[in-house]
Amino acid sequence: MKYIVVLGDGMADEPIAALGGKTPLAYADTPAMDEMAGCGEMGMVQNVPAGMVPGSDVANLSVLGYDPSKCYSGRSPLEALSIGVPMEDTDVVFRCNVVTLTDPEPYEEKTILDHSSGEISSQDADVLMDTIRKHFNHEEFQFYSGTSYRHILIWKNGRLVDLEPPHDHLGTKIGPWLPKEPALKDMMEQSFGLLNDHPLNRERQAKGVNKANSLWFWGAGTKPSLQNFREKTGLKGAMVSAVDLLKGIAVGAGMQVMQVPGATGSIDTNYEGKARAAVKALLEDGCDYVYIHVEAPDEMGHQGRLKEKIQAIQDLDRRLITPVRQAMAEAGEDYRMLVLPDHPTPLRIRTHTGDPVPYLLYDSTIQAKSLARYSEEEARATGIYEPNGHRLIERLLHP
């Protein structure tokens, strides 16, 4: 038996009047997921433990079978693992977004326009981060380039401080959300002077795309320690994802990381390439378990783009789940597939919530069919509820 998890990041949502009171998941045309729902199990699962911030870090750890309340040490260290950043036990690690702020107000009066700087390419972002490194890197602070707008700051012998995610405060003045730590606040403010008139940003402005004109620090944490996934489950696992967070979790758990050209973490990601990578891991590389993470629904939720969030869900169904199922059937391999979001990212608020999410658990050896629809409403109606997300893996592996 092979095991497949398909994680549509932020896919869950609220009923929307423009969709006739349906959620994007219920409204989207998802024949593969609906077929599996007809002969599988649906229910609700709580991936974010009470009292913890509803982030993709905490929620994906849960889905992978790790109890975040016991093993979570921060988001940024997991991302740092993905890009090979060396960490000491005394280091504090921060996510460093390049964001779009308004101009020309004083820094504290500026407004956050875009947490992703128009989903800036990794190549463009690295040019800007090179300027940042030349200006700020020294023994205490060190910057590293990641993917798109997502980068890393290491503070040697640093202190854990409370910081705000930029996507939680879109359209608001930044003053109340700036770091209380003077060194971090000063670097953010100086970064605007370095980046706003950078030649690359002048080019972006001329093209009508958002400037990446400021750093934004958040997600502080320390060096993580995760139990090896194979030791924990007895299974050789692989990760398919475009984002450093999930790749970092995989590195920390000793899982194989599949590299997919054209995987972007957004609506234009290479769904077919992800499907091929997952099938390769299972059928050629000897893996027993593969975790396929798709960021696009979450990113569209943060951007408030209803049409595109629906499209991301439909692409997940048709361009990823369908070819994976076809390849497994053609190979004659039995498998169990778990499909779910990590957390909701409602379009109404454009950020995460910690509410329960719908899951779908399918077994290819069970052929009985009934009419069903994979959605929040139908999953809730089953009455099945798992209050501890890290235990859902037991339903997948031990039916």
Short mmCIF file of C-alpha atoms in Angstrom, two decimals:
data_model
loop_
_atom_site.label_atom_id
_atom_site.label_comp_id
_atom_site.label_asym_id
_atom_site.label_seq_id
_atom_site.Cartn_x
_atom_site.Cartn_y
_atom_site.Cartn_z
CA MET A 1 0.00 0.00 0.00
CA LYS A 2 1.22 3.50 -0.90
CA TYR A 3 0.14 6.63 0.97
CA ILE A 4 -0.50 10.03 -0.60
CA VAL A 5 -1.38 13.32 1.08
CA VAL A 6 -2.62 16.19 -1.12
CA LEU A 7 -2.59 19.43 0.86
CA GLY A 8 -4.43 22.40 -0.67
CA ASP A 9 -3.01 25.18 1.48
CA GLY A 10 -5.71 27.56 2.73
CA MET A 11 -8.33 25.85 0.53
CA ALA A 12 -11.10 26.02 3.16
CA ASP A 13 -13.18 29.19 3.34
CA GLU A 14 -16.54 30.66 4.38
CA PRO A 15 -19.84 30.73 2.47
CA ILE A 16 -19.79 33.62 -0.02
CA ALA A 17 -22.92 35.44 -1.18
CA ALA A 18 -21.54 35.88 -4.72
CA LEU A 19 -21.33 32.06 -4.95
CA GLY A 20 -24.91 31.54 -3.82
CA GLY A 21 -23.85 30.93 -0.25
CA LYS A 22 -21.29 28.29 -1.19
CA THR A 23 -17.64 28.21 -0.28
CA PRO A 24 -15.03 28.24 -3.08
CA LEU A 25 -14.41 24.53 -2.43
CA ALA A 26 -18.12 23.69 -2.70
CA TYR A 27 -18.53 25.90 -5.78
CA ALA A 28 -15.48 24.62 -7.69
CA ASP A 29 -15.85 21.83 -10.26
CA THR A 30 -13.90 18.99 -8.65
CA PRO A 31 -14.92 15.65 -10.20
CA ALA A 32 -11.94 13.66 -8.88
CA MET A 33 -12.36 14.76 -5.27
CA ASP A 34 -16.13 14.27 -5.46
CA GLU A 35 -15.73 10.74 -6.84
CA MET A 36 -13.33 9.87 -4.02
CA ALA A 37 -15.73 11.40 -1.48
CA GLY A 38 -18.42 9.03 -2.75
CA CYS A 39 -16.46 5.96 -1.72
CA GLY A 40 -14.29 7.38 1.02
CA GLU A 41 -14.52 9.01 4.41
CA MET A 42 -15.15 12.70 5.03
CA GLY A 43 -14.90 14.56 8.30
CA MET A 44 -13.50 17.62 10.01
CA VAL A 45 -10.08 17.94 11.62
CA GLN A 46 -8.53 20.53 13.93
CA ASN A 47 -4.96 21.02 12.70
CA VAL A 48 -4.15 24.11 14.77
CA PRO A 49 -3.97 23.34 18.51
CA ALA A 50 -5.75 25.73 20.86
CA GLY A 51 -3.63 28.74 21.74
CA MET A 52 -1.27 28.41 18.77
CA VAL A 53 -1.09 30.85 15.86
CA PRO A 54 -2.92 29.42 12.80
CA GLY A 55 0.03 29.22 10.45
CA SER A 56 0.96 26.79 7.71
CA ASP A 57 3.92 25.73 9.84
CA VAL A 58 1.85 24.50 12.77
CA ALA A 59 -0.95 23.06 10.63
CA ASN A 60 1.29 21.14 8.21
CA LEU A 61 3.28 19.67 11.08
CA SER A 62 -0.02 18.34 12.40
CA VAL A 63 -0.99 16.78 9.08
CA LEU A 64 2.42 15.10 8.90
CA GLY A 65 1.75 13.52 12.30
CA TYR A 66 3.84 15.79 14.53
CA ASP A 67 2.28 17.39 17.60
CA PRO A 68 3.12 21.12 17.22
CA SER A 69 2.56 21.74 20.91
CA LYS A 70 5.59 19.52 21.58
CA CYS A 71 7.93 20.03 18.62
CA TYR A 72 7.28 23.51 17.20
CA SER A 73 10.14 26.01 17.60
CA GLY A 74 9.09 28.64 15.06
CA ARG A 75 8.33 28.95 11.37
CA SER A 76 11.49 30.56 10.07
CA PRO A 77 13.93 27.86 11.23
CA LEU A 78 11.99 25.33 9.18
CA GLU A 79 12.34 27.51 6.09
CA ALA A 80 16.03 28.00 6.84
CA LEU A 81 16.55 24.25 6.79
CA SER A 82 15.21 24.15 3.24
CA ILE A 83 17.75 26.59 1.83
CA GLY A 84 20.67 25.15 3.78
CA VAL A 85 21.17 27.97 6.25
CA PRO A 86 23.58 26.94 9.03
CA MET A 87 22.04 27.39 12.48
CA GLU A 88 23.42 27.25 15.99
CA ASP A 89 21.34 26.54 19.08
CA THR A 90 21.75 30.17 20.17
CA ASP A 91 20.61 31.67 16.84
CA VAL A 92 17.22 33.30 16.37
CA VAL A 93 15.82 32.95 12.85
CA PHE A 94 13.31 35.31 11.19
CA ARG A 95 11.25 35.18 8.02
CA CYS A 96 12.17 38.24 6.00
CA ASN A 97 9.55 39.23 3.42
CA VAL A 98 10.18 41.85 0.78
CA VAL A 99 6.92 43.80 0.82
CA THR A 100 5.30 46.76 -0.93
CA LEU A 101 4.74 49.87 1.19
CA THR A 102 3.22 53.19 0.17
CA ASP A 103 5.36 56.24 -0.56
CA PRO A 104 6.22 59.06 0.42
CA GLU A 105 4.89 59.16 4.01
CA PRO A 106 7.21 58.86 7.02
CA TYR A 107 8.00 55.17 7.56
CA GLU A 108 5.62 54.59 10.45
CA GLU A 109 2.78 56.22 8.49
CA LYS A 110 3.19 53.97 5.47
CA THR A 111 0.59 51.34 4.55
CA ILE A 112 1.18 47.70 3.58
CA LEU A 113 -0.06 47.27 0.02
CA ASP A 114 1.25 43.80 -0.78
CA HIS A 115 2.93 41.17 1.40
CA SER A 116 4.41 39.47 -1.69
CA SER A 117 5.55 42.44 -3.81
CA GLY A 118 3.47 41.25 -6.74
CA GLU A 119 4.71 37.68 -6.20
CA ILE A 120 8.19 38.85 -7.14
CA SER A 121 10.37 36.26 -8.89
CA SER A 122 13.20 34.63 -6.96
CA GLN A 123 15.67 36.08 -9.43
CA ASP A 124 14.51 39.67 -8.94
CA ALA A 125 14.28 39.23 -5.19
CA ASP A 126 17.85 37.93 -5.03
CA VAL A 127 19.10 41.10 -6.72
CA LEU A 128 17.45 43.16 -3.98
CA MET A 129 18.61 40.83 -1.23
CA ASP A 130 22.18 41.17 -2.50
CA THR A 131 21.90 44.91 -1.83
CA ILE A 132 20.56 44.12 1.63
CA ARG A 133 23.41 41.71 2.35
CA LYS A 134 26.06 44.20 1.27
CA HIS A 135 24.59 46.83 3.56
CA PHE A 136 23.60 44.83 6.66
CA ASN A 137 25.51 41.53 6.83
CA HIS A 138 28.05 41.30 9.65
CA GLU A 139 28.84 39.02 12.59
CA GLU A 140 25.48 39.61 14.32
CA PHE A 141 22.99 39.73 11.41
CA GLN A 142 23.10 37.59 8.26
CA PHE A 143 20.59 37.55 5.40
CA TYR A 144 19.88 34.63 3.05
CA SER A 145 17.79 34.52 -0.14
CA GLY A 146 14.86 32.14 -0.32
CA THR A 147 12.00 31.77 -2.82
CA SER A 148 10.05 34.68 -4.30
CA TYR A 149 9.32 37.18 -1.51
CA ARG A 150 10.28 34.76 1.31
CA HIS A 151 13.78 35.18 2.77
CA ILE A 152 15.69 34.54 5.99
CA LEU A 153 17.50 36.62 8.63
CA ILE A 154 19.78 34.98 11.22
CA TRP A 155 20.42 36.93 14.42
CA LYS A 156 23.46 35.40 16.10
CA ASN A 157 22.91 35.01 19.86
CA GLY A 158 19.64 36.85 19.35
CA ARG A 159 16.44 37.21 21.32
CA LEU A 160 12.97 35.90 20.53
CA VAL A 161 10.62 38.84 19.97
CA ASP A 162 6.93 39.12 19.11
CA LEU A 163 6.42 40.11 15.46
CA GLU A 164 3.42 40.49 13.19
CA PRO A 165 2.94 38.73 9.80
CA PRO A 166 2.51 41.34 7.05
CA HIS A 167 -0.39 39.47 5.43
CA ASP A 168 -2.39 40.00 8.63
CA HIS A 169 -2.29 43.78 8.22
CA LEU A 170 -2.76 44.52 4.54
CA GLY A 171 -4.13 48.01 3.92
CA THR A 172 -3.23 49.30 7.38
CA LYS A 173 -0.60 51.74 8.60
CA ILE A 174 2.45 49.88 9.78
CA GLY A 175 3.34 51.91 12.89
CA PRO A 176 1.51 49.69 15.43
CA TRP A 177 2.91 46.51 13.87
CA LEU A 178 6.59 47.42 13.72
CA PRO A 179 9.08 45.51 15.92
CA LYS A 180 9.65 46.79 19.42
CA GLU A 181 13.27 45.61 19.09
CA PRO A 182 15.22 48.72 17.90
CA ALA A 183 17.77 46.84 15.77
CA LEU A 184 15.06 45.10 13.76
CA LYS A 185 12.93 48.22 13.38
CA ASP A 186 15.95 50.26 12.25
CA MET A 187 16.88 47.70 9.58
CA MET A 188 13.33 47.70 8.23
CA GLU A 189 13.27 51.47 8.02
CA GLN A 190 16.70 51.67 6.42
CA SER A 191 15.72 49.00 3.91
CA PHE A 192 13.08 51.32 2.43
CA GLY A 193 15.76 53.87 1.58
CA LEU A 194 17.90 51.16 0.00
CA LEU A 195 15.16 49.48 -2.02
CA ASN A 196 12.53 52.03 -3.00
CA ASP A 197 14.70 53.73 -5.63
CA HIS A 198 16.74 50.65 -6.54
CA PRO A 199 17.09 50.37 -10.36
CA LEU A 200 15.19 47.07 -10.33
CA ASN A 201 12.29 48.66 -8.49
CA ARG A 202 12.24 51.58 -10.91
CA GLU A 203 11.92 49.01 -13.69
CA ARG A 204 9.11 47.25 -11.85
CA GLN A 205 7.27 50.54 -11.39
CA ALA A 206 7.64 51.34 -15.09
CA LYS A 207 6.09 47.95 -15.90
CA GLY A 208 3.16 48.63 -13.60
CA VAL A 209 4.04 45.97 -11.03
CA ASN A 210 4.48 46.49 -7.30
CA LYS A 211 7.84 47.58 -5.98
CA ALA A 212 9.56 45.38 -3.41
CA ASN A 213 10.58 48.35 -1.32
CA SER A 214 10.90 47.20 2.29
CA LEU A 215 11.93 44.27 4.44
CA TRP A 216 9.45 42.87 6.94
CA PHE A 217 10.54 40.54 9.76
CA TRP A 218 8.26 37.97 11.39
CA GLY A 219 7.99 34.31 12.43
CA ALA A 220 10.91 34.24 14.89
CA GLY A 221 12.13 30.86 16.06
CA THR A 222 15.07 28.71 17.07
CA LYS A 223 16.79 25.64 15.62
CA PRO A 224 14.19 22.86 15.26
CA SER A 225 14.40 19.21 16.21
CA LEU A 226 11.97 16.78 14.54
CA GLN A 227 11.81 13.02 14.92
CA ASN A 228 12.87 11.27 11.73
CA PHE A 229 9.74 10.47 9.71
CA ARG A 230 10.88 6.96 8.81
CA GLU A 231 11.70 6.15 12.43
CA LYS A 232 8.32 7.55 13.47
CA THR A 233 6.15 5.78 10.87
CA GLY A 234 8.28 3.03 9.35
CA LEU A 235 7.74 4.64 5.94
CA LYS A 236 10.13 6.26 3.50
CA GLY A 237 8.59 9.66 2.79
CA ALA A 238 8.94 12.35 0.14
CA MET A 239 7.85 15.99 -0.05
CA VAL A 240 6.62 17.79 -3.18
CA SER A 241 6.29 21.54 -2.60
CA ALA A 242 7.35 24.88 -4.03
CA VAL A 243 7.77 26.66 -0.70
CA ASP A 244 10.74 26.61 1.63
CA LEU A 245 8.62 26.02 4.72
CA LEU A 246 7.44 22.58 3.59
CA LYS A 247 10.81 21.67 2.13
CA GLY A 248 12.38 22.64 5.45
CA ILE A 249 9.98 20.47 7.42
CA ALA A 250 10.91 17.60 5.11
CA VAL A 251 14.63 18.19 5.60
CA GLY A 252 14.16 18.29 9.36
CA ALA A 253 12.16 15.05 9.23
CA GLY A 254 14.65 13.26 6.97
CA MET A 255 12.23 13.01 4.04
CA GLN A 256 13.25 13.07 0.39
CA VAL A 257 12.64 16.50 -1.19
CA MET A 258 11.48 16.35 -4.82
CA GLN A 259 12.55 19.29 -6.98
CA VAL A 260 9.96 20.42 -9.53
CA PRO A 261 10.91 22.93 -12.25
CA GLY A 262 8.26 25.63 -12.56
CA ALA A 263 6.81 25.08 -9.08
CA THR A 264 6.14 28.65 -7.97
CA GLY A 265 3.91 28.57 -4.90
CA SER A 266 1.20 30.47 -6.76
CA ILE A 267 -1.58 30.13 -9.34
CA ASP A 268 0.90 29.50 -12.17
CA THR A 269 2.63 26.58 -10.48
CA ASN A 270 3.52 23.41 -12.38
CA TYR A 271 0.73 21.08 -11.24
CA GLU A 272 1.61 18.39 -13.78
CA GLY A 273 5.25 18.50 -12.72
CA LYS A 274 4.24 18.02 -9.10
CA ALA A 275 2.09 15.05 -10.07
CA ARG A 276 4.99 13.48 -11.99
CA ALA A 277 7.37 14.06 -9.08
CA ALA A 278 4.97 12.38 -6.65
CA VAL A 279 4.51 9.38 -8.92
CA LYS A 280 8.28 9.11 -9.41
CA ALA A 281 8.83 9.11 -5.66
CA LEU A 282 6.31 6.31 -5.18
CA LEU A 283 6.97 4.13 -8.22
CA GLU A 284 10.65 4.70 -8.97
CA ASP A 285 12.39 5.98 -5.84
CA GLY A 286 11.02 3.41 -3.42
CA CYS A 287 9.00 5.82 -1.30
CA ASP A 288 5.97 4.59 0.62
CA TYR A 289 4.49 8.00 1.40
CA VAL A 290 4.39 11.28 -0.50
CA TYR A 291 3.13 14.67 0.68
CA ILE A 292 2.06 16.98 -2.16
CA HIS A 293 1.67 20.56 -1.01
CA VAL A 294 0.03 23.24 -3.20
CA GLU A 295 0.29 26.84 -2.01
CA ALA A 296 -1.90 28.48 -4.66
CA PRO A 297 -5.30 28.49 -2.87
CA ASP A 298 -3.71 30.13 0.17
CA GLU A 299 -1.93 32.77 -1.90
CA MET A 300 -5.14 33.64 -3.73
CA GLY A 301 -6.92 33.87 -0.38
CA HIS A 302 -4.33 36.32 0.91
CA GLN A 303 -4.74 38.40 -2.24
CA GLY A 304 -8.54 38.35 -2.02
CA ARG A 305 -8.91 36.87 -5.53
CA LEU A 306 -12.10 34.80 -5.57
CA LYS A 307 -12.02 33.65 -9.20
CA GLU A 308 -8.40 32.60 -8.92
CA LYS A 309 -8.94 30.71 -5.65
CA ILE A 310 -11.66 28.67 -7.33
CA GLN A 311 -9.35 28.08 -10.28
CA ALA A 312 -6.54 26.91 -7.98
CA ILE A 313 -8.88 24.34 -6.39
CA GLN A 314 -10.03 23.11 -9.81
CA ASP A 315 -6.44 22.87 -11.04
CA LEU A 316 -5.53 20.87 -7.94
CA ASP A 317 -8.32 18.43 -8.80
CA ARG A 318 -7.79 18.10 -12.56
CA ARG A 319 -4.10 18.75 -13.08
CA LEU A 320 -2.67 17.04 -10.00
CA ILE A 321 -5.01 14.59 -8.28
CA THR A 322 -6.38 13.14 -11.53
CA PRO A 323 -3.00 12.33 -13.15
CA VAL A 324 -1.65 10.91 -9.88
CA ARG A 325 -4.64 8.57 -9.60
CA GLN A 326 -4.33 7.57 -13.27
CA ALA A 327 -0.63 6.76 -12.89
CA MET A 328 -1.22 4.67 -9.77
CA ALA A 329 -4.05 2.75 -11.47
CA GLU A 330 -1.94 2.08 -14.57
CA ALA A 331 0.88 0.80 -12.36
CA GLY A 332 -1.54 -1.49 -10.53
CA GLU A 333 -0.57 0.05 -7.17
CA ASP A 334 -3.01 0.16 -4.27
CA TYR A 335 -2.96 3.44 -2.38
CA ARG A 336 -4.72 5.50 0.23
CA MET A 337 -5.06 9.24 -0.40
CA LEU A 338 -5.77 11.97 2.15
CA VAL A 339 -6.95 15.32 0.72
CA LEU A 340 -7.37 18.38 2.93
CA PRO A 341 -6.40 21.99 3.63
CA ASP A 342 -4.07 22.84 6.49
CA HIS A 343 -6.22 25.77 7.69
CA PRO A 344 -8.85 28.11 6.20
CA THR A 345 -7.74 31.31 4.46
CA PRO A 346 -11.07 33.14 4.09
CA LEU A 347 -11.25 35.69 1.28
CA ARG A 348 -13.25 37.96 3.58
CA ILE A 349 -10.31 38.56 5.92
CA ARG A 350 -7.40 37.55 3.63
CA THR A 351 -5.52 35.70 6.37
CA HIS A 352 -5.55 32.39 8.22
CA THR A 353 -7.98 31.17 10.85
CA GLY A 354 -7.57 28.24 13.21
CA ASP A 355 -10.96 26.68 12.46
CA PRO A 356 -11.39 22.96 11.67
CA VAL A 357 -11.05 21.95 8.01
CA PRO A 358 -12.68 19.22 5.89
CA TYR A 359 -10.70 16.11 5.07
CA LEU A 360 -11.29 13.37 2.53
CA LEU A 361 -9.77 9.92 3.00
CA TYR A 362 -9.88 7.55 0.02
CA ASP A 363 -8.81 3.93 -0.39
CA SER A 364 -8.29 2.71 -3.97
CA THR A 365 -9.28 -0.83 -2.99
CA ILE A 366 -12.82 0.24 -2.01
CA GLN A 367 -15.08 0.55 -5.04
CA ALA A 368 -18.53 1.13 -3.49
CA LYS A 369 -19.94 4.43 -4.73
CA SER A 370 -22.50 6.96 -3.62
CA LEU A 371 -23.17 10.56 -4.57
CA ALA A 372 -21.08 12.99 -2.55
CA ARG A 373 -19.44 16.39 -2.73
CA TYR A 374 -16.15 17.21 -1.05
CA SER A 375 -16.90 20.43 0.81
CA GLU A 376 -16.89 21.97 4.26
CA GLU A 377 -20.65 21.52 4.64
CA GLU A 378 -20.77 17.84 3.65
CA ALA A 379 -17.70 16.96 5.70
CA ARG A 380 -19.24 18.64 8.74
CA ALA A 381 -22.53 16.81 8.16
CA THR A 382 -20.87 13.39 8.61
CA GLY A 383 -20.37 14.13 12.30
CA ILE A 384 -16.81 12.75 12.12
CA TYR A 385 -14.38 15.05 13.93
CA GLU A 386 -10.73 14.63 14.85
CA PRO A 387 -9.79 17.23 17.49
CA ASN A 388 -6.06 16.49 17.30
CA GLY A 389 -4.75 16.99 13.78
CA HIS A 390 -1.51 15.10 14.41
CA ARG A 391 -3.57 11.94 14.95
CA LEU A 392 -5.26 12.04 11.54
CA ILE A 393 -2.26 10.25 10.06
CA GLU A 394 -3.32 7.19 12.08
CA ARG A 395 -6.55 7.04 10.06
CA LEU A 396 -4.49 7.19 6.86
CA LEU A 397 -1.93 4.55 7.80
CA HIS A 398 -4.02 2.24 10.01
CA PRO A 399 -7.61 2.00 8.77
#
